[in-house]
Amino acid sequence: MTPKRSSRQQPAAACPCGLAETYEQCCGRLHRGEAAAPTAETLMRSRYSAFVRRDEPYLLRTWHPRTRPARVDFDPGMRWTGLEILATTDGSAFHTTGTVTFRASFRGGSLHERSRFERVGGAWVYLDGEFLD
Ligand SMILES: [Zn+2]
């Protein structure tokens, strides 16, 4: 049998968060509520992807109730180009707090931040962050 090459399918794009999985298999599962982030780093990655996709409901529900804004103002000119996790402290399945230091790149610059995460009702949420550099 000769395999037919009738369809010219695009290879599925890697997830915006930088992992090799497709978006559907990676952050998409968290955005759709099918899975919960097991670590602070996973939550950080999924929130970056949510910024890329402008998923405001996901960003708000993964924001600590104490620091959550009323809404997320997306900059329409912002084009995110990549995420690099530089360091993490705690934030594993055995912790209730954790930090993730990362560099998020966008067209024309990058953002270097250390974010703090906490568990609320068992789920990791973003508390706040400080800019570095
Ligand atoms: Zn992802």
Short mmCIF file of N, CA and C and ligand atoms in Angstrom, two decimals:
data_model
loop_
_atom_site.label_atom_id
_atom_site.label_comp_id
_atom_site.label_asym_id
_atom_site.label_seq_id
_atom_site.Cartn_x
_atom_site.Cartn_y
_atom_site.Cartn_z
N MET A 1 0.84 -1.19 0.00
CA MET A 1 0.00 0.00 0.00
C MET A 1 0.88 1.24 0.00
N THR A 2 0.51 2.16 -0.82
CA THR A 2 1.26 3.41 -0.87
C THR A 2 0.55 4.45 -0.01
N PRO A 3 1.26 4.99 0.93
CA PRO A 3 0.60 6.04 1.73
C PRO A 3 0.23 7.23 0.85
N LYS A 4 -0.97 7.66 1.01
CA LYS A 4 -1.42 8.82 0.23
C LYS A 4 -0.93 10.09 0.91
N ARG A 5 -0.50 11.02 0.10
CA ARG A 5 -0.05 12.30 0.65
C ARG A 5 -1.01 13.38 0.18
N SER A 6 -2.27 13.12 0.39
CA SER A 6 -3.27 14.04 -0.14
C SER A 6 -3.41 15.28 0.72
N SER A 7 -3.27 15.10 2.04
CA SER A 7 -3.48 16.28 2.88
C SER A 7 -2.13 16.88 3.24
N ARG A 8 -2.07 18.16 3.20
CA ARG A 8 -0.84 18.85 3.59
C ARG A 8 -1.04 19.46 4.96
N GLN A 9 -1.00 18.59 5.96
CA GLN A 9 -1.24 19.07 7.31
C GLN A 9 -0.03 19.81 7.85
N GLN A 10 -0.31 20.90 8.50
CA GLN A 10 0.75 21.61 9.20
C GLN A 10 1.11 20.79 10.43
N PRO A 11 2.39 20.69 10.77
CA PRO A 11 2.71 20.07 12.05
C PRO A 11 2.13 20.93 13.17
N ALA A 12 1.57 20.27 14.19
CA ALA A 12 0.97 21.03 15.29
C ALA A 12 2.04 21.90 15.94
N ALA A 13 1.68 23.12 16.22
CA ALA A 13 2.64 24.07 16.79
C ALA A 13 2.96 23.71 18.23
N ALA A 14 4.20 23.93 18.63
CA ALA A 14 4.59 23.72 20.01
C ALA A 14 3.85 24.73 20.89
N CYS A 15 3.70 24.38 22.15
CA CYS A 15 2.99 25.25 23.07
C CYS A 15 3.75 26.57 23.22
N PRO A 16 3.02 27.70 23.36
CA PRO A 16 3.71 28.99 23.55
C PRO A 16 4.64 29.01 24.75
N CYS A 17 4.38 28.16 25.76
CA CYS A 17 5.17 28.20 26.99
C CYS A 17 6.59 27.66 26.78
N GLY A 18 6.86 27.05 25.61
CA GLY A 18 8.22 26.64 25.32
C GLY A 18 8.46 25.15 25.43
N LEU A 19 7.51 24.41 25.99
CA LEU A 19 7.66 22.96 26.05
C LEU A 19 7.35 22.37 24.68
N ALA A 20 7.82 21.14 24.45
CA ALA A 20 7.71 20.55 23.12
C ALA A 20 6.31 20.08 22.79
N GLU A 21 5.48 19.87 23.81
CA GLU A 21 4.11 19.41 23.58
C GLU A 21 3.33 20.45 22.77
N THR A 22 2.27 19.97 22.12
CA THR A 22 1.39 20.92 21.45
C THR A 22 0.61 21.71 22.50
N TYR A 23 0.09 22.85 22.09
CA TYR A 23 -0.73 23.64 23.01
C TYR A 23 -1.88 22.80 23.58
N GLU A 24 -2.53 22.03 22.71
CA GLU A 24 -3.69 21.24 23.15
C GLU A 24 -3.33 20.28 24.27
N GLN A 25 -2.12 19.68 24.17
CA GLN A 25 -1.69 18.69 25.15
C GLN A 25 -0.99 19.31 26.35
N CYS A 26 -0.62 20.57 26.23
CA CYS A 26 0.17 21.23 27.29
C CYS A 26 -0.72 22.21 28.04
N CYS A 27 -0.49 23.50 27.85
CA CYS A 27 -1.24 24.50 28.61
C CYS A 27 -2.73 24.49 28.28
N GLY A 28 -3.10 24.02 27.10
CA GLY A 28 -4.51 23.96 26.73
C GLY A 28 -5.33 23.13 27.71
N ARG A 29 -4.74 22.07 28.24
CA ARG A 29 -5.47 21.23 29.20
C ARG A 29 -5.77 22.00 30.48
N LEU A 30 -4.84 22.87 30.87
CA LEU A 30 -5.07 23.69 32.07
C LEU A 30 -6.08 24.79 31.76
N HIS A 31 -5.94 25.40 30.59
CA HIS A 31 -6.84 26.50 30.23
C HIS A 31 -8.28 26.01 30.13
N ARG A 32 -8.45 24.76 29.67
CA ARG A 32 -9.79 24.20 29.51
C ARG A 32 -10.32 23.62 30.82
N GLY A 33 -9.47 23.62 31.87
CA GLY A 33 -9.91 23.11 33.16
C GLY A 33 -9.88 21.60 33.26
N GLU A 34 -9.19 20.93 32.34
CA GLU A 34 -9.12 19.47 32.36
C GLU A 34 -8.04 18.97 33.30
N ALA A 35 -7.12 19.85 33.67
CA ALA A 35 -6.03 19.47 34.55
C ALA A 35 -5.66 20.67 35.39
N ALA A 36 -5.04 20.41 36.55
CA ALA A 36 -4.57 21.49 37.42
C ALA A 36 -3.04 21.47 37.41
N ALA A 37 -2.45 22.63 37.54
CA ALA A 37 -0.99 22.72 37.53
C ALA A 37 -0.43 22.04 38.77
N PRO A 38 0.45 21.03 38.60
CA PRO A 38 1.00 20.34 39.77
C PRO A 38 2.09 21.15 40.47
N THR A 39 2.71 22.06 39.76
CA THR A 39 3.79 22.85 40.36
C THR A 39 3.60 24.32 40.02
N ALA A 40 4.30 25.17 40.79
CA ALA A 40 4.25 26.61 40.52
C ALA A 40 4.79 26.90 39.12
N GLU A 41 5.84 26.16 38.71
CA GLU A 41 6.40 26.41 37.38
C GLU A 41 5.39 26.10 36.28
N THR A 42 4.66 25.01 36.44
CA THR A 42 3.64 24.67 35.44
C THR A 42 2.58 25.76 35.38
N LEU A 43 2.20 26.27 36.55
CA LEU A 43 1.20 27.34 36.55
C LEU A 43 1.76 28.58 35.85
N MET A 44 3.02 28.90 36.16
CA MET A 44 3.66 30.05 35.51
C MET A 44 3.64 29.89 33.99
N ARG A 45 4.00 28.72 33.51
CA ARG A 45 4.01 28.48 32.06
C ARG A 45 2.61 28.65 31.48
N SER A 46 1.63 28.12 32.18
CA SER A 46 0.26 28.20 31.65
C SER A 46 -0.25 29.63 31.66
N ARG A 47 0.20 30.43 32.64
CA ARG A 47 -0.23 31.82 32.65
C ARG A 47 0.45 32.61 31.54
N TYR A 48 1.71 32.29 31.25
CA TYR A 48 2.36 32.93 30.11
C TYR A 48 1.58 32.62 28.82
N SER A 49 1.25 31.33 28.63
CA SER A 49 0.49 30.94 27.45
C SER A 49 -0.87 31.65 27.41
N ALA A 50 -1.45 31.86 28.59
CA ALA A 50 -2.74 32.55 28.65
C ALA A 50 -2.58 34.02 28.24
N PHE A 51 -1.44 34.63 28.59
CA PHE A 51 -1.19 36.00 28.12
C PHE A 51 -1.04 36.01 26.60
N VAL A 52 -0.32 35.01 26.06
CA VAL A 52 -0.14 34.93 24.62
C VAL A 52 -1.50 34.82 23.93
N ARG A 53 -2.38 34.01 24.50
CA ARG A 53 -3.68 33.75 23.88
C ARG A 53 -4.77 34.69 24.37
N ARG A 54 -4.41 35.59 25.27
CA ARG A 54 -5.36 36.56 25.84
C ARG A 54 -6.56 35.87 26.46
N ASP A 55 -6.25 34.88 27.29
CA ASP A 55 -7.28 34.11 27.99
C ASP A 55 -7.49 34.76 29.35
N GLU A 56 -8.32 35.80 29.38
CA GLU A 56 -8.53 36.54 30.62
C GLU A 56 -9.16 35.70 31.72
N PRO A 57 -10.19 34.89 31.43
CA PRO A 57 -10.79 34.09 32.52
C PRO A 57 -9.76 33.19 33.21
N TYR A 58 -8.86 32.59 32.45
CA TYR A 58 -7.87 31.72 33.07
C TYR A 58 -6.91 32.52 33.94
N LEU A 59 -6.49 33.67 33.45
CA LEU A 59 -5.57 34.50 34.24
C LEU A 59 -6.23 34.93 35.54
N LEU A 60 -7.49 35.29 35.49
CA LEU A 60 -8.17 35.75 36.70
C LEU A 60 -8.38 34.61 37.68
N ARG A 61 -8.70 33.41 37.19
CA ARG A 61 -8.95 32.34 38.15
C ARG A 61 -7.67 31.72 38.69
N THR A 62 -6.52 32.07 38.11
CA THR A 62 -5.26 31.60 38.67
C THR A 62 -4.51 32.74 39.36
N TRP A 63 -5.24 33.78 39.72
CA TRP A 63 -4.68 34.93 40.44
C TRP A 63 -5.13 34.85 41.88
N HIS A 64 -4.25 35.12 42.82
CA HIS A 64 -4.61 35.07 44.23
C HIS A 64 -5.75 36.06 44.51
N PRO A 65 -6.77 35.63 45.25
CA PRO A 65 -7.90 36.52 45.52
C PRO A 65 -7.46 37.85 46.14
N ARG A 66 -6.34 37.82 46.88
CA ARG A 66 -5.87 39.03 47.57
C ARG A 66 -5.30 40.06 46.59
N THR A 67 -4.77 39.61 45.48
CA THR A 67 -4.08 40.55 44.57
C THR A 67 -4.72 40.58 43.18
N ARG A 68 -5.78 39.83 42.99
CA ARG A 68 -6.41 39.71 41.66
C ARG A 68 -7.01 41.04 41.22
N PRO A 69 -6.70 41.48 40.01
CA PRO A 69 -7.31 42.71 39.50
C PRO A 69 -8.74 42.43 39.02
N ALA A 70 -9.48 43.48 38.78
CA ALA A 70 -10.86 43.31 38.31
C ALA A 70 -10.86 42.75 36.89
N ARG A 71 -9.88 43.17 36.11
CA ARG A 71 -9.78 42.68 34.74
C ARG A 71 -8.33 42.73 34.31
N VAL A 72 -8.03 42.09 33.20
CA VAL A 72 -6.66 42.08 32.67
C VAL A 72 -6.63 43.00 31.45
N ASP A 73 -5.74 43.96 31.49
CA ASP A 73 -5.60 44.86 30.34
C ASP A 73 -4.51 44.33 29.44
N PHE A 74 -4.90 43.77 28.32
CA PHE A 74 -3.91 43.29 27.35
C PHE A 74 -3.48 44.46 26.47
N ASP A 75 -2.19 44.58 26.28
CA ASP A 75 -1.66 45.59 25.37
C ASP A 75 -1.82 45.05 23.95
N PRO A 76 -2.66 45.70 23.14
CA PRO A 76 -2.92 45.15 21.81
C PRO A 76 -1.67 45.08 20.94
N GLY A 77 -0.65 45.89 21.26
CA GLY A 77 0.56 45.88 20.44
C GLY A 77 1.58 44.85 20.89
N MET A 78 1.29 44.17 22.02
CA MET A 78 2.26 43.25 22.60
C MET A 78 2.31 41.94 21.82
N ARG A 79 3.52 41.54 21.41
CA ARG A 79 3.70 40.25 20.73
C ARG A 79 4.71 39.44 21.51
N TRP A 80 4.21 38.51 22.34
CA TRP A 80 5.10 37.66 23.13
C TRP A 80 5.84 36.69 22.21
N THR A 81 7.13 36.49 22.49
CA THR A 81 7.92 35.64 21.60
C THR A 81 8.58 34.46 22.31
N GLY A 82 8.51 34.40 23.64
CA GLY A 82 9.11 33.23 24.28
C GLY A 82 9.23 33.37 25.78
N LEU A 83 9.33 32.23 26.44
CA LEU A 83 9.45 32.18 27.90
C LEU A 83 10.64 31.33 28.27
N GLU A 84 11.42 31.83 29.19
CA GLU A 84 12.58 31.08 29.69
C GLU A 84 12.48 31.05 31.21
N ILE A 85 12.39 29.84 31.78
CA ILE A 85 12.39 29.71 33.24
C ILE A 85 13.84 29.70 33.70
N LEU A 86 14.20 30.63 34.58
CA LEU A 86 15.59 30.78 35.00
C LEU A 86 15.87 30.08 36.33
N ALA A 87 14.90 30.09 37.22
CA ALA A 87 15.11 29.48 38.54
C ALA A 87 13.76 29.28 39.21
N THR A 88 13.71 28.29 40.09
CA THR A 88 12.51 28.10 40.91
C THR A 88 12.94 27.80 42.33
N THR A 89 12.10 28.17 43.30
CA THR A 89 12.30 27.72 44.68
C THR A 89 10.98 27.12 45.15
N ASP A 90 11.05 26.02 45.87
CA ASP A 90 9.86 25.31 46.34
C ASP A 90 8.85 25.15 45.20
N GLY A 91 7.56 25.28 45.50
CA GLY A 91 6.58 25.23 44.43
C GLY A 91 6.27 23.84 43.90
N SER A 92 6.71 22.81 44.61
CA SER A 92 6.43 21.44 44.14
C SER A 92 5.15 20.93 44.80
N ALA A 93 4.86 19.67 44.55
CA ALA A 93 3.68 19.04 45.12
C ALA A 93 3.71 19.06 46.65
N PHE A 94 4.90 19.25 47.23
CA PHE A 94 5.04 19.17 48.69
C PHE A 94 5.04 20.54 49.35
N HIS A 95 4.92 21.59 48.57
CA HIS A 95 5.01 22.94 49.13
C HIS A 95 3.67 23.68 49.04
N THR A 96 3.58 24.76 49.80
CA THR A 96 2.39 25.61 49.71
C THR A 96 2.73 26.97 49.15
N THR A 97 4.02 27.27 49.01
CA THR A 97 4.46 28.51 48.36
C THR A 97 5.62 28.17 47.43
N GLY A 98 5.90 29.08 46.54
CA GLY A 98 7.02 28.87 45.64
C GLY A 98 7.29 30.13 44.83
N THR A 99 8.48 30.22 44.27
CA THR A 99 8.79 31.34 43.37
C THR A 99 9.30 30.79 42.05
N VAL A 100 9.06 31.55 41.01
CA VAL A 100 9.57 31.23 39.69
C VAL A 100 10.19 32.49 39.12
N THR A 101 11.47 32.41 38.78
CA THR A 101 12.15 33.52 38.12
C THR A 101 12.23 33.22 36.64
N PHE A 102 11.82 34.17 35.84
CA PHE A 102 11.73 33.90 34.41
C PHE A 102 12.05 35.14 33.59
N ARG A 103 12.31 34.89 32.32
CA ARG A 103 12.41 35.98 31.36
C ARG A 103 11.38 35.72 30.28
N ALA A 104 10.46 36.65 30.11
CA ALA A 104 9.44 36.55 29.06
C ALA A 104 9.80 37.57 27.99
N SER A 105 10.00 37.07 26.78
CA SER A 105 10.43 37.96 25.70
C SER A 105 9.25 38.39 24.86
N PHE A 106 9.34 39.59 24.36
CA PHE A 106 8.34 40.09 23.43
C PHE A 106 9.07 40.89 22.37
N ARG A 107 8.38 41.17 21.29
CA ARG A 107 9.01 41.91 20.21
C ARG A 107 9.47 43.26 20.74
N GLY A 108 10.76 43.48 20.75
CA GLY A 108 11.30 44.76 21.21
C GLY A 108 11.80 44.77 22.63
N GLY A 109 11.74 43.65 23.34
CA GLY A 109 12.26 43.67 24.70
C GLY A 109 11.97 42.38 25.45
N SER A 110 12.16 42.44 26.76
CA SER A 110 11.85 41.27 27.58
C SER A 110 11.55 41.72 29.00
N LEU A 111 10.94 40.83 29.72
CA LEU A 111 10.50 41.09 31.08
C LEU A 111 11.20 40.07 31.97
N HIS A 112 11.91 40.54 32.98
CA HIS A 112 12.64 39.66 33.90
C HIS A 112 11.97 39.80 35.24
N GLU A 113 11.38 38.75 35.74
CA GLU A 113 10.57 38.86 36.94
C GLU A 113 10.72 37.64 37.82
N ARG A 114 10.60 37.87 39.14
CA ARG A 114 10.47 36.76 40.08
C ARG A 114 9.05 36.80 40.62
N SER A 115 8.29 35.77 40.30
CA SER A 115 6.89 35.71 40.70
C SER A 115 6.75 34.83 41.92
N ARG A 116 5.80 35.19 42.77
CA ARG A 116 5.49 34.38 43.94
C ARG A 116 4.14 33.69 43.75
N PHE A 117 4.12 32.42 44.14
CA PHE A 117 2.91 31.61 44.00
C PHE A 117 2.53 31.00 45.34
N GLU A 118 1.24 30.81 45.51
CA GLU A 118 0.74 30.15 46.73
C GLU A 118 -0.34 29.17 46.33
N ARG A 119 -0.58 28.23 47.23
CA ARG A 119 -1.73 27.35 47.03
C ARG A 119 -2.93 27.95 47.75
N VAL A 120 -4.05 28.00 47.04
CA VAL A 120 -5.32 28.39 47.65
C VAL A 120 -6.30 27.27 47.37
N GLY A 121 -6.80 26.64 48.44
CA GLY A 121 -7.70 25.51 48.26
C GLY A 121 -7.04 24.38 47.48
N GLY A 122 -5.73 24.25 47.64
CA GLY A 122 -5.00 23.18 46.97
C GLY A 122 -4.45 23.54 45.60
N ALA A 123 -4.96 24.61 45.02
CA ALA A 123 -4.55 24.96 43.65
C ALA A 123 -3.52 26.09 43.66
N TRP A 124 -2.50 25.96 42.81
CA TRP A 124 -1.51 27.02 42.70
C TRP A 124 -2.12 28.26 42.07
N VAL A 125 -1.83 29.41 42.69
CA VAL A 125 -2.25 30.69 42.11
C VAL A 125 -1.08 31.67 42.18
N TYR A 126 -1.14 32.66 41.31
CA TYR A 126 -0.13 33.71 41.25
C TYR A 126 -0.42 34.75 42.32
N LEU A 127 0.58 35.07 43.15
CA LEU A 127 0.38 36.09 44.19
C LEU A 127 0.85 37.45 43.70
N ASP A 128 2.14 37.58 43.44
CA ASP A 128 2.66 38.85 42.94
C ASP A 128 4.05 38.62 42.38
N GLY A 129 4.67 39.67 41.89
CA GLY A 129 5.99 39.52 41.33
C GLY A 129 6.79 40.79 41.47
N GLU A 130 8.11 40.63 41.40
CA GLU A 130 8.98 41.81 41.42
C GLU A 130 9.84 41.78 40.17
N PHE A 131 10.01 42.95 39.59
CA PHE A 131 10.84 43.06 38.40
C PHE A 131 12.30 43.02 38.79
N LEU A 132 13.09 42.33 38.02
CA LEU A 132 14.53 42.27 38.23
C LEU A 132 15.21 43.06 37.13
N ASP A 133 16.48 43.32 37.28
CA ASP A 133 17.30 44.12 36.33
C ASP A 133 17.08 45.60 36.59
ZN ZN B 1 2.49 24.90 27.64
#
